[in-house]
Amino acid sequence: MAPERATAQVAVDCVVFGVQLALPDHPDADDRLMVLLVERGPAPFAGRMALPGGFVLAGEGLKAAAERELVEETGVKLTYLEQLYTFGAPARDPRGRVLSVAWMALVRPSAHQLAPDTDAADARWVPVAEAPPLAFDHDTILATALERLRGKVRWQPIGFDLLPPRFTLTWLQRLYEVILEQTFDKRNFRRKVLKTGLLVDTGDRLTGVPHKPPALYAFDRDRYERLQTSGFSFEL
Amino acid sequence: MAPERATAQVAVDCVVFGVQLALPDHPDADDRLMVLLVERGPAPFAGRMALPGGFVLAGEGLKAAAERELVEETGVKLTYLEQLYTFGAPARDPRGRVLSVAWMALVRPSAHQLAPDTDAADARWVPVAEAPPLAFDHDTILATALERLRGKVRWQPIGFDLLPPRFTLTWLQRLYEVILEQTFDKRNFRRKVLKTGLLVDTGDRLTGVPHKPPALYAFDRDRYERLQTSGFSFEL
DNA sequence: TCAAAAGTGTTATGGTTACACCCATGA
DNA sequence: TCATGGGTGTAACCATAACACTTTTGA
């Protein structure tokens, strides 16, 4: 008697990190690394927080499923999810064999309205440092994503989707400091990011601040996209 | 009428890279980066070369399935497969919805006997540069693995499983040159690898060579494992 | 004695780190 | 005038890159 091939349901789960800096438009934002979680309605794990996600539909691609579930459960619409890892321990879901293909992204919370479609889900940004124990093996997924995020940030430019179109170098520095949980020397940070050629000085300055008005920069989109592929090293 | 959840079969495929340097024990080895392929027996793609792999069994973990299929189809027994990526385009397998969780490894061919268990498979090492068009989307999987391998090698030590327990620095250098398809300066290479503290001079020399007998080194296993996690930079 | 690979050191360059003060503004 | 963050330069150190000759052996 030959052993059975596994037939599995396929789920996707999304680890969406968010950083909302306290900028002029959101002066009282919580300056920490957040993750987007939903509260589960149905069993199993009813009432627990979980990563947004759900089952892949017949004929649907994996990434498309992740994007769809994210919109349905949170209202967040993304197009640049990156595949993280696939979790497939036989007993990871009490309902039966369910694989989860996990995806991740990094966004600016204020650029997205939380508007879950399904009544099941109550979507919230939660500081990563304060995330409660999650449903299924989502703690492991989150930990894996965090490790990947911190590695990735040292290799690839970030900020395009996390900052307004024009921003100060101090904001960019704060972004890195929040994500990497370390501080950088202002002069060295500036030298380094300016040397990438990633930033364009718009010539304008931020006004209305009770100190010397800082210069506003923008990303050079072409160069940004090239550096996303080719990478650079970001040690400070 | 709600759309159907997909139920999929789950496959694993293994990209096993091999480098067989021309060392004293294998003086006429083919000094190139190889990949382990099998010839498919059954349809679809009967007669085509493919990555070794197959279906996950009920109750079986993903990595365990990859290890099992690799032994069954090629006789190669590994314990350090690394998950690469999950391929799940709806039409990637003509038989129906089949996800493939791909795994990769880098080994020394001479350390493994090719002894496929199943009559279906004829296992062979093929130079990556000469791989024929493969079954399913295995060309894409191979390309993804190659890219990942070249990135990884600049970050993590390699060689433990690719060289004999005691080896010369020239062999180690050749290994890097074969994998990265570039040459390095001998003096700079030595300085760099010795500085990692990864290598221990055994005090012995290789004898019987028609030139100055080279020193034999070994890996410091502890340090090797620590560097596998923490990493280093390998630019020459 | 020849062929083959081993082994070795220096210099120029550029990146990294550490560090402190003056500037422009709004209140 | 004060508080706040913006903005700037230098020196010491270390890593990298480029480069050529002598040594040891077996045949």
Coordinates of N, CA and C (backbone and C1' of nucleotides) in Angstrom, one line a residue, chain D:
Chain D
dT1 P 18.9 90.0 23.9 O5' 19.1 88.6 24.5 C5' 18.2 88.2 25.6 C4' 17.7 86.8 25.4 C3' 18.8 85.9 24.8 O3' 18.9 84.6 25.4 C1' 16.8 85.8 23.5
dC2 P 19.0 84.1 26.7 O5' 18.1 82.8 26.7 C5' 16.7 83.0 26.6 C4' 16.0 81.8 25.9 C3' 16.9 80.5 25.8 O3' 16.1 79.4 26.1 C1' 16.1 81.1 23.7
dA3 P 16.7 78.1 26.6 O5' 15.9 77.0 25.8 C5' 14.5 77.2 25.6 C4' 14.1 76.5 24.3 C3' 14.8 75.2 24.1 O3' 13.8 74.3 23.7 C1' 15.1 76.5 22.2
dT4 P 14.0 72.7 23.5 O5' 14.1 72.6 21.9 C5' 13.0 72.9 21.1 C4' 13.4 72.8 19.7 C3' 14.2 71.6 19.4 O3' 13.5 70.8 18.5 C1' 15.2 73.6 18.4
dG5 P 13.6 69.2 18.4 O5' 14.6 69.0 17.2 C5' 14.0 69.1 15.9 C4' 14.9 69.8 15.0 C3' 16.0 68.9 14.3 O3' 15.7 69.0 12.9 C1' 16.9 70.9 15.0
dG6 P 16.7 68.5 11.8 O5' 17.3 69.9 11.4 C5' 16.6 70.9 10.7 C4' 17.5 71.7 9.8 C3' 18.4 70.9 8.8 O3' 18.5 71.6 7.6 C1' 19.8 71.9 10.4
dG7 P 19.1 70.9 6.3 O5' 20.6 71.1 6.6 C5' 21.1 72.4 6.4 C4' 22.5 72.5 6.9 C3' 23.5 71.5 6.2 O3' 24.3 72.2 5.3 C1' 23.9 71.7 8.5
dT8 P 25.2 71.4 4.3 O5' 26.7 71.5 5.0 C5' 27.3 72.7 5.2 C4' 28.4 72.5 6.1 C3' 29.5 71.6 5.7 O3' 30.7 72.3 5.7 C1' 28.9 71.2 7.9
dG9 P 31.8 72.1 4.6 O5' 33.0 71.5 5.5 C5' 33.5 72.3 6.6 C4' 34.6 71.5 7.3 C3' 35.6 70.9 6.4 O3' 36.9 71.2 6.9 C1' 34.8 69.2 7.9
dT10 P 38.2 70.8 6.1 O5' 39.0 70.0 7.3 C5' 38.6 70.2 8.6 C4' 39.2 69.0 9.4 C3' 40.4 68.3 8.7 O3' 41.3 68.0 9.7 C1' 38.7 66.8 9.3
dA11 P 42.9 67.7 9.3 O5' 43.4 66.8 10.5 C5' 42.6 66.7 11.7 C4' 42.6 65.2 12.1 C3' 43.9 64.5 11.5 O3' 44.4 63.6 12.5 C1' 41.9 63.3 10.8
dA12 P 45.6 62.7 12.3 O5' 45.1 61.3 12.8 C5' 44.2 61.2 13.9 C4' 43.7 59.8 13.9 C3' 44.8 58.7 13.6 O3' 44.7 57.6 14.5 C1' 43.0 58.5 12.0
dC13 P 45.6 56.3 14.2 O5' 44.6 55.4 13.5 C5' 43.2 55.2 14.0 C4' 42.5 54.3 13.0 C3' 43.3 53.1 12.6 O3' 42.6 52.0 13.0 C1' 42.3 54.2 10.7
dC14 P 43.3 50.5 12.8 O5' 42.5 50.0 11.5 C5' 41.0 50.2 11.4 C4' 40.6 49.8 10.0 C3' 41.3 48.5 9.5 O3' 40.3 47.6 9.1 C1' 41.4 50.3 7.9
dA15 P 40.6 46.2 8.5 O5' 40.1 46.4 7.0 C5' 38.8 46.9 6.8 C4' 38.6 47.1 5.3 C3' 39.0 45.8 4.5 O3' 38.0 45.6 3.6 C1' 40.2 47.8 3.8
dT16 P 38.1 44.4 2.5 O5' 38.7 45.3 1.3 C5' 37.9 46.3 0.7 C4' 38.6 46.9 -0.5 C3' 39.0 45.8 -1.5 O3' 38.4 46.1 -2.7 C1' 40.9 47.2 -1.0
dA17 P 38.6 45.2 -4.0 O5' 39.9 45.8 -4.7 C5' 39.8 47.2 -5.1 C4' 41.1 47.5 -5.9 C3' 41.5 46.4 -6.9 O3' 41.8 47.0 -8.1 C1' 43.3 46.8 -5.4
dA18 P 42.0 46.1 -9.4 O5' 43.6 46.4 -9.8 C5' 44.0 47.8 -9.6 C4' 45.6 47.7 -9.5 C3' 46.2 46.6 -10.4 O3' 47.1 47.2 -11.2 C1' 47.0 46.4 -8.2
dC19 P 47.7 46.4 -12.5 O5' 49.1 45.8 -11.9 C5' 50.1 46.8 -11.5 C4' 51.1 46.1 -10.7 C3' 51.6 44.8 -11.3 O3' 53.0 44.8 -11.6 C1' 51.2 44.5 -9.0
dA20 P 53.6 43.6 -12.5 O5' 55.1 43.7 -12.0 C5' 55.3 43.9 -10.6 C4' 56.5 43.0 -10.1 C3' 57.2 42.2 -11.2 O3' 58.5 42.0 -10.8 C1' 56.2 40.7 -9.7
dC21 P 59.7 41.5 -11.7 O5' 60.4 40.5 -10.7 C5' 60.8 40.9 -9.4 C4' 60.7 39.8 -8.4 C3' 61.6 38.6 -8.8 O3' 62.7 38.5 -7.8 C1' 59.5 37.9 -8.0
dT22 P 63.9 37.4 -8.2 O5' 63.7 36.4 -6.9 C5' 63.5 36.9 -5.6 C4' 63.0 35.7 -4.8 C3' 63.9 34.5 -4.9 O3' 64.1 34.0 -3.6 C1' 61.6 33.9 -5.4
dT23 P 64.8 32.6 -3.3 O5' 63.6 31.6 -3.1 C5' 62.7 31.7 -2.0 C4' 61.8 30.5 -2.0 C3' 62.6 29.2 -1.9 O3' 62.0 28.4 -0.9 C1' 61.0 29.1 -3.7
dT24 P 62.9 27.2 -0.3 O5' 62.3 25.9 -0.9 C5' 60.9 25.6 -0.5 C4' 60.4 24.6 -1.6 C3' 61.2 23.3 -1.7 O3' 60.5 22.3 -1.1 C1' 60.4 24.2 -3.8
dT25 P 61.1 20.9 -0.8 O5' 60.8 20.1 -2.1 C5' 59.4 19.7 -2.2 C4' 59.2 19.5 -3.7 C3' 59.8 18.3 -4.4 O3' 59.0 17.2 -4.1 C1' 59.5 20.2 -5.8
dG26 P 59.5 15.7 -4.6 O5' 59.0 15.7 -6.1 C5' 57.6 15.9 -6.4 C4' 57.5 15.6 -7.9 C3' 58.0 14.2 -8.3 O3' 57.1 13.7 -9.3 C1' 59.2 16.0 -9.4
dA27 P 57.5 12.4 -10.1 O5' 58.0 13.1 -11.5 C5' 57.3 14.1 -12.2 C4' 57.9 14.4 -13.5 C3' 58.5 13.2 -14.2 O3' 58.3 13.3 -15.6 C1' 60.2 14.8 -13.9

